[in-house]
Short mmCIF file of C-alpha atoms and ligand atoms in Angstrom, two decimals:
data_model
loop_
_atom_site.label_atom_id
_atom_site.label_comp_id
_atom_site.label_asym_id
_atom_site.label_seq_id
_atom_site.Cartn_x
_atom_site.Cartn_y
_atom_site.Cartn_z
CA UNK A 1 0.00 0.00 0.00
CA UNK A 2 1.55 3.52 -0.55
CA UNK A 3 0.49 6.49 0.79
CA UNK A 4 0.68 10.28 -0.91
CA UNK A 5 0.82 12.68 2.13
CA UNK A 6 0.19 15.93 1.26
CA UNK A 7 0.48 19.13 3.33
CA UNK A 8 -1.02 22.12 1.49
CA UNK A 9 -0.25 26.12 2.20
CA UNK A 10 -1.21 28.64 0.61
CA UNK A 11 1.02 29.28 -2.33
CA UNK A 12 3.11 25.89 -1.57
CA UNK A 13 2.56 21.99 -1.30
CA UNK A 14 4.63 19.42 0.43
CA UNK A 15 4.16 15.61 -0.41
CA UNK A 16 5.96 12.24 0.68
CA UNK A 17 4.75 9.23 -0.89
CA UNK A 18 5.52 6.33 1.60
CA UNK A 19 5.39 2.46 0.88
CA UNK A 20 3.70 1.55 3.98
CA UNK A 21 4.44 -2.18 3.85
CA UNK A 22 7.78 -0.94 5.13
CA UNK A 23 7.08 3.06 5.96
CA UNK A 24 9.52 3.82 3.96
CA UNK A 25 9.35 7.04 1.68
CA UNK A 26 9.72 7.06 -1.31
CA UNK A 27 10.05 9.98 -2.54
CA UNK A 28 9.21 13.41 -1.35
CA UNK A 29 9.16 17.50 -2.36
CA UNK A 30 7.63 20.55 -2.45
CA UNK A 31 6.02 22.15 -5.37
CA UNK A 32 6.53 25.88 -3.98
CA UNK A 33 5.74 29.44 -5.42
CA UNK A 34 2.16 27.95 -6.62
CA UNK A 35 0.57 30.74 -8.23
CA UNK A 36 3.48 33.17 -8.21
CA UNK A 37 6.42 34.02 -10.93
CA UNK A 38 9.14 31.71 -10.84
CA UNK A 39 7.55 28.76 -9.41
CA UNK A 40 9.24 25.38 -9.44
CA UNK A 41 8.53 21.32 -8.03
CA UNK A 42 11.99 20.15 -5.92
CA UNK A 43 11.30 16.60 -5.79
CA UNK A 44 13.51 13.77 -4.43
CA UNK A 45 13.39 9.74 -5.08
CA UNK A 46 14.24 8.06 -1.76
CA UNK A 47 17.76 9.28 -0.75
CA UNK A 48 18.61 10.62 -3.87
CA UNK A 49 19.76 14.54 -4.87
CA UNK A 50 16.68 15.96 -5.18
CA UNK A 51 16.08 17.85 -8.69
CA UNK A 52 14.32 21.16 -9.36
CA UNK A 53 12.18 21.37 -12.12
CA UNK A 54 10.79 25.50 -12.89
CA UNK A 55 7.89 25.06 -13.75
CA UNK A 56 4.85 27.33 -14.27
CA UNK A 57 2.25 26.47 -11.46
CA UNK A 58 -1.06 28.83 -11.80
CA UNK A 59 -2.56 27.07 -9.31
CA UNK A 60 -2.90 23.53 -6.82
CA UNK A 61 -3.95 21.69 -9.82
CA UNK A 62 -1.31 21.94 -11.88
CA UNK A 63 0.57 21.47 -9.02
CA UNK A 64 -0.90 18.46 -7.58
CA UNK A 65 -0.51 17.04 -11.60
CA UNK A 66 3.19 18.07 -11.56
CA UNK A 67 3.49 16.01 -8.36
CA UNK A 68 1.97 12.94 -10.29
CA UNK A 69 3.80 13.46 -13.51
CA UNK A 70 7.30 13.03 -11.42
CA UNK A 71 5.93 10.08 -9.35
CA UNK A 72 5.17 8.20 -12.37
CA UNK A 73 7.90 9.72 -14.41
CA UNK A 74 10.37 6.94 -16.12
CA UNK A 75 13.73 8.52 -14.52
CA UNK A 76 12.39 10.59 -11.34
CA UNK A 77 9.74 9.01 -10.48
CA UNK A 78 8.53 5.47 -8.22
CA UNK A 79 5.87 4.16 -9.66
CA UNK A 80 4.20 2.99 -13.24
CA UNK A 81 0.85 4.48 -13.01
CA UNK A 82 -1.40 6.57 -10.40
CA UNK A 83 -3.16 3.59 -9.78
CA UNK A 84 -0.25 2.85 -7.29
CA UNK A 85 -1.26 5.46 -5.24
CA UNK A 86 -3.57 3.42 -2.77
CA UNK A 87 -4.63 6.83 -1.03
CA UNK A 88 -3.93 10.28 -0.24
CA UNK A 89 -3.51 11.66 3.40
CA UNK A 90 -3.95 15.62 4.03
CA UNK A 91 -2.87 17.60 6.54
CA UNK A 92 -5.79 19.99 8.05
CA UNK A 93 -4.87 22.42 10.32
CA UNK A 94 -8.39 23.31 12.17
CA UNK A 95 -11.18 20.57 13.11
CA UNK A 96 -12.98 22.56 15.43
CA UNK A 97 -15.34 20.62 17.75
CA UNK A 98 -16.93 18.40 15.16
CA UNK A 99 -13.67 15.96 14.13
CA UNK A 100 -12.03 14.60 16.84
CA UNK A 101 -10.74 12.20 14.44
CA UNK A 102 -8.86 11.29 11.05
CA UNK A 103 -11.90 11.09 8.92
CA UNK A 104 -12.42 9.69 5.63
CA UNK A 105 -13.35 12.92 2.89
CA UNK A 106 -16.33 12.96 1.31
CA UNK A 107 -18.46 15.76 0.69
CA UNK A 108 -19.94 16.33 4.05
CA UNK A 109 -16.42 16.55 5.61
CA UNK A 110 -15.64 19.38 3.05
CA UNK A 111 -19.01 21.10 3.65
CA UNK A 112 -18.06 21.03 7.35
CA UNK A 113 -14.57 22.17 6.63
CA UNK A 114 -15.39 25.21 5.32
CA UNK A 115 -17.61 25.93 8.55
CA UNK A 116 -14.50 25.53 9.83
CA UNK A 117 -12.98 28.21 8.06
CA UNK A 118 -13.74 31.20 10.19
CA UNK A 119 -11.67 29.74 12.67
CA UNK A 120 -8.61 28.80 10.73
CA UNK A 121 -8.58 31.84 7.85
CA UNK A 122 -5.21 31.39 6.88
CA UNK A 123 -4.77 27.73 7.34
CA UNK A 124 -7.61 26.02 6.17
CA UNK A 125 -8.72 27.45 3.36
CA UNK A 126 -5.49 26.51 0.94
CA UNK A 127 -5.94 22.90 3.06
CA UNK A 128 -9.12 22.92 1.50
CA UNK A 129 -7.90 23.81 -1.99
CA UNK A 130 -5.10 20.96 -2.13
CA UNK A 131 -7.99 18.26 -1.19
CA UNK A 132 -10.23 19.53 -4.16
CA UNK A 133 -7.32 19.87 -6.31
CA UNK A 134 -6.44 15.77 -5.26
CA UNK A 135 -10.38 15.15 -6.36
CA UNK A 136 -10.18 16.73 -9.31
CA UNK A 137 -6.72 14.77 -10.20
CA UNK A 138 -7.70 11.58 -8.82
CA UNK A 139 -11.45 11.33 -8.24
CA UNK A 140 -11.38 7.46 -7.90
CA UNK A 141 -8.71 7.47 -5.06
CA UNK A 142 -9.91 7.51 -1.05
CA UNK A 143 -8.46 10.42 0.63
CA UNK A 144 -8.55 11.19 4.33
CA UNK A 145 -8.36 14.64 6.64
CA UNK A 146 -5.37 14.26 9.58
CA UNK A 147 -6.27 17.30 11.53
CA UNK A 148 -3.89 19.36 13.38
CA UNK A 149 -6.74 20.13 16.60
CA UNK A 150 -7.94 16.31 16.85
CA UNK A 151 -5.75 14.90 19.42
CA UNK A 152 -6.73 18.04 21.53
CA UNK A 153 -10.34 16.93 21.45
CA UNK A 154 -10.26 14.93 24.69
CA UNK A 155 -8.97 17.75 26.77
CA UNK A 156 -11.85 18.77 29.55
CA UNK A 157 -13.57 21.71 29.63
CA UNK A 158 -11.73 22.91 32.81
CA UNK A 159 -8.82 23.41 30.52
CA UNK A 160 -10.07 24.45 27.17
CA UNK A 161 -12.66 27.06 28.42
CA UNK A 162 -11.61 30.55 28.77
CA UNK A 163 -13.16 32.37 31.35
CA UNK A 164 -14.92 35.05 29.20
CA UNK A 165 -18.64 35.00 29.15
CA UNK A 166 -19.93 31.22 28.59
CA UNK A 167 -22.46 32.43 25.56
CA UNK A 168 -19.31 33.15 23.13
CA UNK A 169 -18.44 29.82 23.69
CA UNK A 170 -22.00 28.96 21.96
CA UNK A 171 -21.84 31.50 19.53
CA UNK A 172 -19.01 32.20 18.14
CA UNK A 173 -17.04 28.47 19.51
CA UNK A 174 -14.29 30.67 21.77
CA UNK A 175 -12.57 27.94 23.35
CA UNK A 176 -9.14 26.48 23.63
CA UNK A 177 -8.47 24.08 20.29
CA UNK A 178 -4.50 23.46 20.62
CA UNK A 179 -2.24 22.63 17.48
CA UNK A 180 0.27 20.48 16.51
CA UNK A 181 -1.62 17.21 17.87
CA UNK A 182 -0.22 14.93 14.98
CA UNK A 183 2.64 15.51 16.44
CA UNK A 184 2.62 15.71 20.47
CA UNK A 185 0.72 12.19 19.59
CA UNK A 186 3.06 10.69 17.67
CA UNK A 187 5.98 11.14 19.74
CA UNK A 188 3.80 10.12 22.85
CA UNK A 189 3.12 6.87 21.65
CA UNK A 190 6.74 6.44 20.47
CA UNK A 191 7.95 7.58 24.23
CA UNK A 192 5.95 4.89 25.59
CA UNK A 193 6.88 2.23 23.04
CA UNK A 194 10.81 3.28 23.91
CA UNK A 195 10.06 3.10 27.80
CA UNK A 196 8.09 -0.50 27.05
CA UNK A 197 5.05 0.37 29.10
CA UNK A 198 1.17 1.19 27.46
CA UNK A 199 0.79 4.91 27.30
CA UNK A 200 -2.57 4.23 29.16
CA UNK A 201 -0.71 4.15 32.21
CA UNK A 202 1.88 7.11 31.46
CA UNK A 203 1.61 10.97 32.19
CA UNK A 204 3.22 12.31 29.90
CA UNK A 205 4.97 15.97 28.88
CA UNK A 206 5.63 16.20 25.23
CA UNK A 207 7.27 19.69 24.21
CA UNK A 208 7.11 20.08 20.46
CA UNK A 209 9.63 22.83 19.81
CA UNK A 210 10.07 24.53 16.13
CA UNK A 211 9.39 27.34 14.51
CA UNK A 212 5.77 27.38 15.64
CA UNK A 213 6.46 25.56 19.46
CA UNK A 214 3.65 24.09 22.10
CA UNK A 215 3.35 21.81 24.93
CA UNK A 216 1.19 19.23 25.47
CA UNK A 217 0.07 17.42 28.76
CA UNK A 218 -0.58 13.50 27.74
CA UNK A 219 -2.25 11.84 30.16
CA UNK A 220 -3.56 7.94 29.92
CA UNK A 221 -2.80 8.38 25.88
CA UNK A 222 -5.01 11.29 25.98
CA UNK A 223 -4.51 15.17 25.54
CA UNK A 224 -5.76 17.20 28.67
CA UNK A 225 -4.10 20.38 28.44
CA UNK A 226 -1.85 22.31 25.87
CA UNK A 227 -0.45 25.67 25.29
CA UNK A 228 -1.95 26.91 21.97
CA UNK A 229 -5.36 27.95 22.42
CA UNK A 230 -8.26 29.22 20.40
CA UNK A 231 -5.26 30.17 17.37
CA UNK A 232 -1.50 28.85 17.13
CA UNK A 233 -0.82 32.46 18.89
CA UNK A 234 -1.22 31.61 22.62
CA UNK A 235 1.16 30.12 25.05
CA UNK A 236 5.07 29.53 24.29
CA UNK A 237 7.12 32.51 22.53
CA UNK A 238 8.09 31.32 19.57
CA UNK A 239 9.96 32.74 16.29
CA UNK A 240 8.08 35.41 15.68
CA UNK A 241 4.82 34.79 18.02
CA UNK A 242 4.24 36.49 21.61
CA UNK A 243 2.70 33.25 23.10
CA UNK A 244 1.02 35.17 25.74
CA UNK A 245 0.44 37.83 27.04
CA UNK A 246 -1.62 40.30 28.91
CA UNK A 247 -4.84 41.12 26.83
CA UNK A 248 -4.65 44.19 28.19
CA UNK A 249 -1.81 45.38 25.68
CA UNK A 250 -4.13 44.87 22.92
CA UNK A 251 -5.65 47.84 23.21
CA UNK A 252 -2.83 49.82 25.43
CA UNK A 253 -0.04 48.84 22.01
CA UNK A 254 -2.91 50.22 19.49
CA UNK A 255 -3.20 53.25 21.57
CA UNK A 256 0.14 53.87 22.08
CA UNK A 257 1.64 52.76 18.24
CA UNK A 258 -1.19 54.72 16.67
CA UNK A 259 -2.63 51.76 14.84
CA UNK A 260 -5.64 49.29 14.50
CA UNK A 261 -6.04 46.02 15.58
CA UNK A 262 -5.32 44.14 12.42
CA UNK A 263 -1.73 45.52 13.13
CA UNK A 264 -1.07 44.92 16.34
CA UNK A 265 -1.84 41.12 15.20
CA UNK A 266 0.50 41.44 12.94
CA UNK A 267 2.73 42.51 15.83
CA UNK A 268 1.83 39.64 17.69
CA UNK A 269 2.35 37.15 15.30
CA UNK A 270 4.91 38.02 12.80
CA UNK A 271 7.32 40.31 14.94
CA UNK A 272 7.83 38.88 18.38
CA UNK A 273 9.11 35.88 20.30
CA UNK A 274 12.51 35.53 19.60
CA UNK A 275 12.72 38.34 16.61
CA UNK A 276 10.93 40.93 18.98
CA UNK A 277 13.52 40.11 21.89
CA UNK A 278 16.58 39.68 19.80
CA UNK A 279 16.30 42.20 17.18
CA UNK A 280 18.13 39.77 15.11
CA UNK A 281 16.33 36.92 13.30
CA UNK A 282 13.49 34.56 14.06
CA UNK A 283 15.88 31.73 13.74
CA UNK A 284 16.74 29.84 16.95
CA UNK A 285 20.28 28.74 15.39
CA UNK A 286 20.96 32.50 14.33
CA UNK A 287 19.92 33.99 17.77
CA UNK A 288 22.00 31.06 19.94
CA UNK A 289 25.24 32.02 17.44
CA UNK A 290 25.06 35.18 18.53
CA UNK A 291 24.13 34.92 22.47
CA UNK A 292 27.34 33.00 21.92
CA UNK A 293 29.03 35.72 21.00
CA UNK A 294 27.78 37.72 24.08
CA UNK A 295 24.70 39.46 22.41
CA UNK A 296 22.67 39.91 25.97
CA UNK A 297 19.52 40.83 24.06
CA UNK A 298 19.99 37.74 21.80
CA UNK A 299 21.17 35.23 25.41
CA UNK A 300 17.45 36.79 26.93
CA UNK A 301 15.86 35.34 23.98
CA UNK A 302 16.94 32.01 24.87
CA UNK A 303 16.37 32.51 28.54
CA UNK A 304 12.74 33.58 28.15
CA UNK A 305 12.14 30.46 25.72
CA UNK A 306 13.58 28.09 28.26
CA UNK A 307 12.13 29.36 31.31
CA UNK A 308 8.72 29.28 29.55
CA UNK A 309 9.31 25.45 28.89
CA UNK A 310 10.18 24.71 32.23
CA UNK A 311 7.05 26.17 33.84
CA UNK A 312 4.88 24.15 31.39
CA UNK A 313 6.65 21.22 32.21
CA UNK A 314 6.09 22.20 36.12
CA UNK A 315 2.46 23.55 35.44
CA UNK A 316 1.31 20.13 33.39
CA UNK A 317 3.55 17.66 36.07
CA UNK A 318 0.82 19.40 38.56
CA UNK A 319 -1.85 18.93 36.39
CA UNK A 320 -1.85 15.40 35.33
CA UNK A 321 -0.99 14.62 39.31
CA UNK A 322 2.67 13.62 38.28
CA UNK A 323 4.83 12.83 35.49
CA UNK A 324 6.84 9.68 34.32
CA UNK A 325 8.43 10.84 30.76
CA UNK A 326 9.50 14.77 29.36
CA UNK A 327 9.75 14.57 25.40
CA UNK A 328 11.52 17.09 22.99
CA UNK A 329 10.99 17.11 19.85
CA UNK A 330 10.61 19.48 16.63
CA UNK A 331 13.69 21.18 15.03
CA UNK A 332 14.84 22.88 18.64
CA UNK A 333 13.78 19.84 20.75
CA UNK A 334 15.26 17.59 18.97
CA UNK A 335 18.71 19.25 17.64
CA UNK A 336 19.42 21.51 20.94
CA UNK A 337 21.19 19.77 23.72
CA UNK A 338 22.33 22.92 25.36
CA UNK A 339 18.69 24.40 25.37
CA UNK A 340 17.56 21.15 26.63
CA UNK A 341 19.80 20.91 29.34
CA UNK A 342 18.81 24.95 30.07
CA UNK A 343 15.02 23.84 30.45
CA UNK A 344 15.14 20.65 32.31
CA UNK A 345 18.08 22.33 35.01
CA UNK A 346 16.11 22.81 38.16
CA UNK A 347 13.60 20.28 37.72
CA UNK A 348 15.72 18.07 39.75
CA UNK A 349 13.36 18.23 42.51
CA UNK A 350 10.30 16.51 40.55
CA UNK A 351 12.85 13.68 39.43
CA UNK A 352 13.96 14.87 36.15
CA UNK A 353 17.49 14.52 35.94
CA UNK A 354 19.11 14.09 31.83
CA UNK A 355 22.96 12.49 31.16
CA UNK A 356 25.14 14.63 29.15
CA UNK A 357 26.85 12.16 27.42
CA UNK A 358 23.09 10.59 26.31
CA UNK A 359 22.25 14.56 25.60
CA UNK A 360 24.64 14.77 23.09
CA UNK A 361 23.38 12.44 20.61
CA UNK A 362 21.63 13.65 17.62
CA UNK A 363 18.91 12.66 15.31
CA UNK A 364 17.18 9.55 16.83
CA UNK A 365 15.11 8.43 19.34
CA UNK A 366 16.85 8.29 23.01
CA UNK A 367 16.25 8.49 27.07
CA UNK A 368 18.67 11.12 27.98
CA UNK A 369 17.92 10.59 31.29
CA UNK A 370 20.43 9.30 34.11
CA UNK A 371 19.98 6.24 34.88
CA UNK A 372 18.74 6.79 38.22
CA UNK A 373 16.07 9.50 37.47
CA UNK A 374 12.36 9.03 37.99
CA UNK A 375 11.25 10.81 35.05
CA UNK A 376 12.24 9.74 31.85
CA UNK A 377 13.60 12.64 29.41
CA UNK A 378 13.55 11.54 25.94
CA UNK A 379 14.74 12.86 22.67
CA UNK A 380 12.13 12.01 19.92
CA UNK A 381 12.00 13.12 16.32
CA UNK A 382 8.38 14.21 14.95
CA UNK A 383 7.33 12.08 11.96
CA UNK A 384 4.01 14.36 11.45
CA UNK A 385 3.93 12.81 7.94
CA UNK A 386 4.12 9.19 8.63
CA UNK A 387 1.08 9.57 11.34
CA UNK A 388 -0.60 10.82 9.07
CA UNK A 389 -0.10 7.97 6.35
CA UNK A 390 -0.52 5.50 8.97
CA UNK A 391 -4.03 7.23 10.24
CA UNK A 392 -4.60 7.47 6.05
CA UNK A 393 -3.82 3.62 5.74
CA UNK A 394 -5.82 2.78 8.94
CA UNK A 395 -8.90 4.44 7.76
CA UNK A 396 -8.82 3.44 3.67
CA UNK A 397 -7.75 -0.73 4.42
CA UNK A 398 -10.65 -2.47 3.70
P1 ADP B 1 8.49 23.96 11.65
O1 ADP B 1 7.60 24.44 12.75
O2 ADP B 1 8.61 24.91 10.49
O3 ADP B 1 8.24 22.51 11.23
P2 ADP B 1 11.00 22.94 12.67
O4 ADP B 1 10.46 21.91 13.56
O5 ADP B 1 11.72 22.52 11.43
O6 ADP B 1 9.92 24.02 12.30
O7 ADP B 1 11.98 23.88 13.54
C1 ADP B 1 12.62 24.97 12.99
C2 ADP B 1 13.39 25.68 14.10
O8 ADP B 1 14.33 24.77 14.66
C3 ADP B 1 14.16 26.89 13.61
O9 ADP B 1 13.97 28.00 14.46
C4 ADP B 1 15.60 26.41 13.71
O10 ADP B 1 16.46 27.47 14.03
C5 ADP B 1 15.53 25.45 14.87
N1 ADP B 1 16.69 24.55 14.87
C6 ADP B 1 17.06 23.62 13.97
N2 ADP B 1 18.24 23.07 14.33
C7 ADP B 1 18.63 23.68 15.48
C8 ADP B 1 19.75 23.57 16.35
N3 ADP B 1 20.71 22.71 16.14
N4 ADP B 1 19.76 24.38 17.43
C9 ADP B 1 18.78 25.26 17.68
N5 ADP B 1 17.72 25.42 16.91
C10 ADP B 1 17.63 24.63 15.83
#
């Protein structure tokens, strides 16, 4: 069986196509600039050099038949025929309340989709575009939604309600959603696999930390708290997000910057977090070069991010009533052992305690933990894309 994953933006599209008999992929790229000048497919064929190929791309279509055309191509491509592709899996960033599941697309699920629209503006709708795009392609080939808010689904109210008055939750759905649950539940069920015990039976803390960075309390297998909220804007600084703060400065920024509240979004979003502190780049290897070089604003950066951790690891420990494994993962968790070892240091005390030697190591799944601590830290790299093939195989293997 072999799976096309696709993960669809606005003016790009990402694919692996993995043989799941062995989840291996075989081949991957990104068809990018879609609907701009100079747009161009980079494609790869297992480990291979990837090639480029510039390509005009007026829209997901084309794109989505450029992706085909090299998967079946005689040189670049893996297969004979699109036949071999057994079914697609998409990424979807927002389910709102009504999937708390992968779920199979048909034309209710896109009807409800675009309900869910006003709650995901940016992300959904070009989500939405690649999956009628696949249709239109492949019309004969079972394709399923992976969405991003799923795993979230099972936290309790107690920690997805915001305490605003109860009727916006009714009317306008203001709640907590969280993001990034392929992920935080992928590398949950891999923690528990590495420790050898069911995840029913494990709290877990699983911090995925990239350019867009959350935390997610996994109790029992199940999500019951995390730090995104009602958009991908709340909790953790990140790149260029706040994560939170006061609500207050809302209004007090607009007042004082002279602008409206679209901008001070944009503030929010696109030049905070680690750009806003630093001054220098949203880039966590950029910013840690130069703390290096004794850049205070750029070391404060770091400090802020890592203290943040910590307390989520602290806050969700108290939470779930205790804690038996800490995960990293994500392009910081999982490359960083210095900002690892900066956000675990003083968690001694709840039984946390990570090797250095172990720390060191790079690139695959690991305890870094001494091997006398009570909690388990591991090292874990995301695989959002094979979840979602394996959810995509799950749900089409009949
Ligand atoms: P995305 O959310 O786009 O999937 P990633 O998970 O790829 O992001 O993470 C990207 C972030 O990881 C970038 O900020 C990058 O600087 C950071 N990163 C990658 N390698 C390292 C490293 N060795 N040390 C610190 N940060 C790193």
């Amino acid at each position: 069986m072999n799976i096309l994953v696709i993960n669809c933006g606005s003016s790009s599209l990402k694919y692996q196509f993995i043989n799941m008999d062995t989840e291996t992929v075989l081949a991957k790229g990104l068809c990018d600039r879609i609907g701009l000048e100079k747009s161009f497919v980079k494609h790869g064929k297992g480990d291979e050099q990837p090639i480029v190929v510039n390509k005009d791309l007026p829209d997901h279509k084309v794109a989505i038949s450029s992706v085909i055309g090299l998967l079946t191509d005689s040189v670049h491509g893996v297969i004979g025929d699109m036949s071999e592709i057994s079914a697609v899996g998409h990424r979807v960033v927002h389910g709102a309340e009504k999937f708390s599941e992968s779920k199979v697309i048909n034309g209710e699920v896109i009807a409800v989709l675009k309900e869910c629209i006003e709650l995901a503006p940016l992300h959904n709708p070009p989500n939405i575009t690649g999956i009628e795009a696949c249709i239109h392609i492949m019309p004969e080939t079972p394709m399923v939604a992976v969405f991003d808010t799923a795993f979230h689904q099972t936290m309790p109210a107690h920690s997805f309600m915001y305490a605003l008055p109860y009727d916006y939750y009714i009317k306008y759905k203001i709640r907590r959603y969280g993001f990034h649950g392929t992920s935080h539940r992928y590398v949950a069920e891999r923690a528990a696999a590495l420790m050898g015990k069911p995840i029913s039976e494990l709290k877990i803390v699983t911090c995925h930390l990239g350019n867009g960075s959350s935390i997610c309390a996994v109790d029992g297998g199940k999500s019951v708290d995390t730090s995104m909220g009602f958009t991908p804007l709340e909790g953790l600084m990140m790149g260029t997000r706040s994560g939170s703060v006061d609500p207050a400065l809302v209004a007090y920024i607009a007042d004082k910057e002279g602008v409206d509240l679209k901008a001070v979004g944009d503030v929010l979003n696109k030049k905070s977090g680690v750009l806003g502190i630093s001054g220098l780049s949203s880039d966590f290897r950029d910013v840690l070069e130069k703390a290096g070089q004794g850049n205070e604003r750029a070391r404060l950066a770091m400090d802020i991010f890592c203290y943040q951790v910590k307390k989520y690891i602290g806050q969700y420990a108290a939470a779930m009533g205790g804690l038996d494994i800490v995960v990293f993962t994500a392009g910081i968790g999982e490359n960083n052992n210095s900002l690892r070892k900066q956000m675990v240091t003083g968690l001694e005390f709840m039984g946390i305690a990570i090797d250095n030697a172990k720390n060191a190591v790079r690139g695959e799944e690991i305890d870094i933990s001494t091997e006398d601590a009570r909690v388990r830290t591991m090292v874990i790299p995301t695989n959002e894309e094979l979840a979602i093939a394996r959810e995509t195989a799950r749900l089409t293997s009949y």
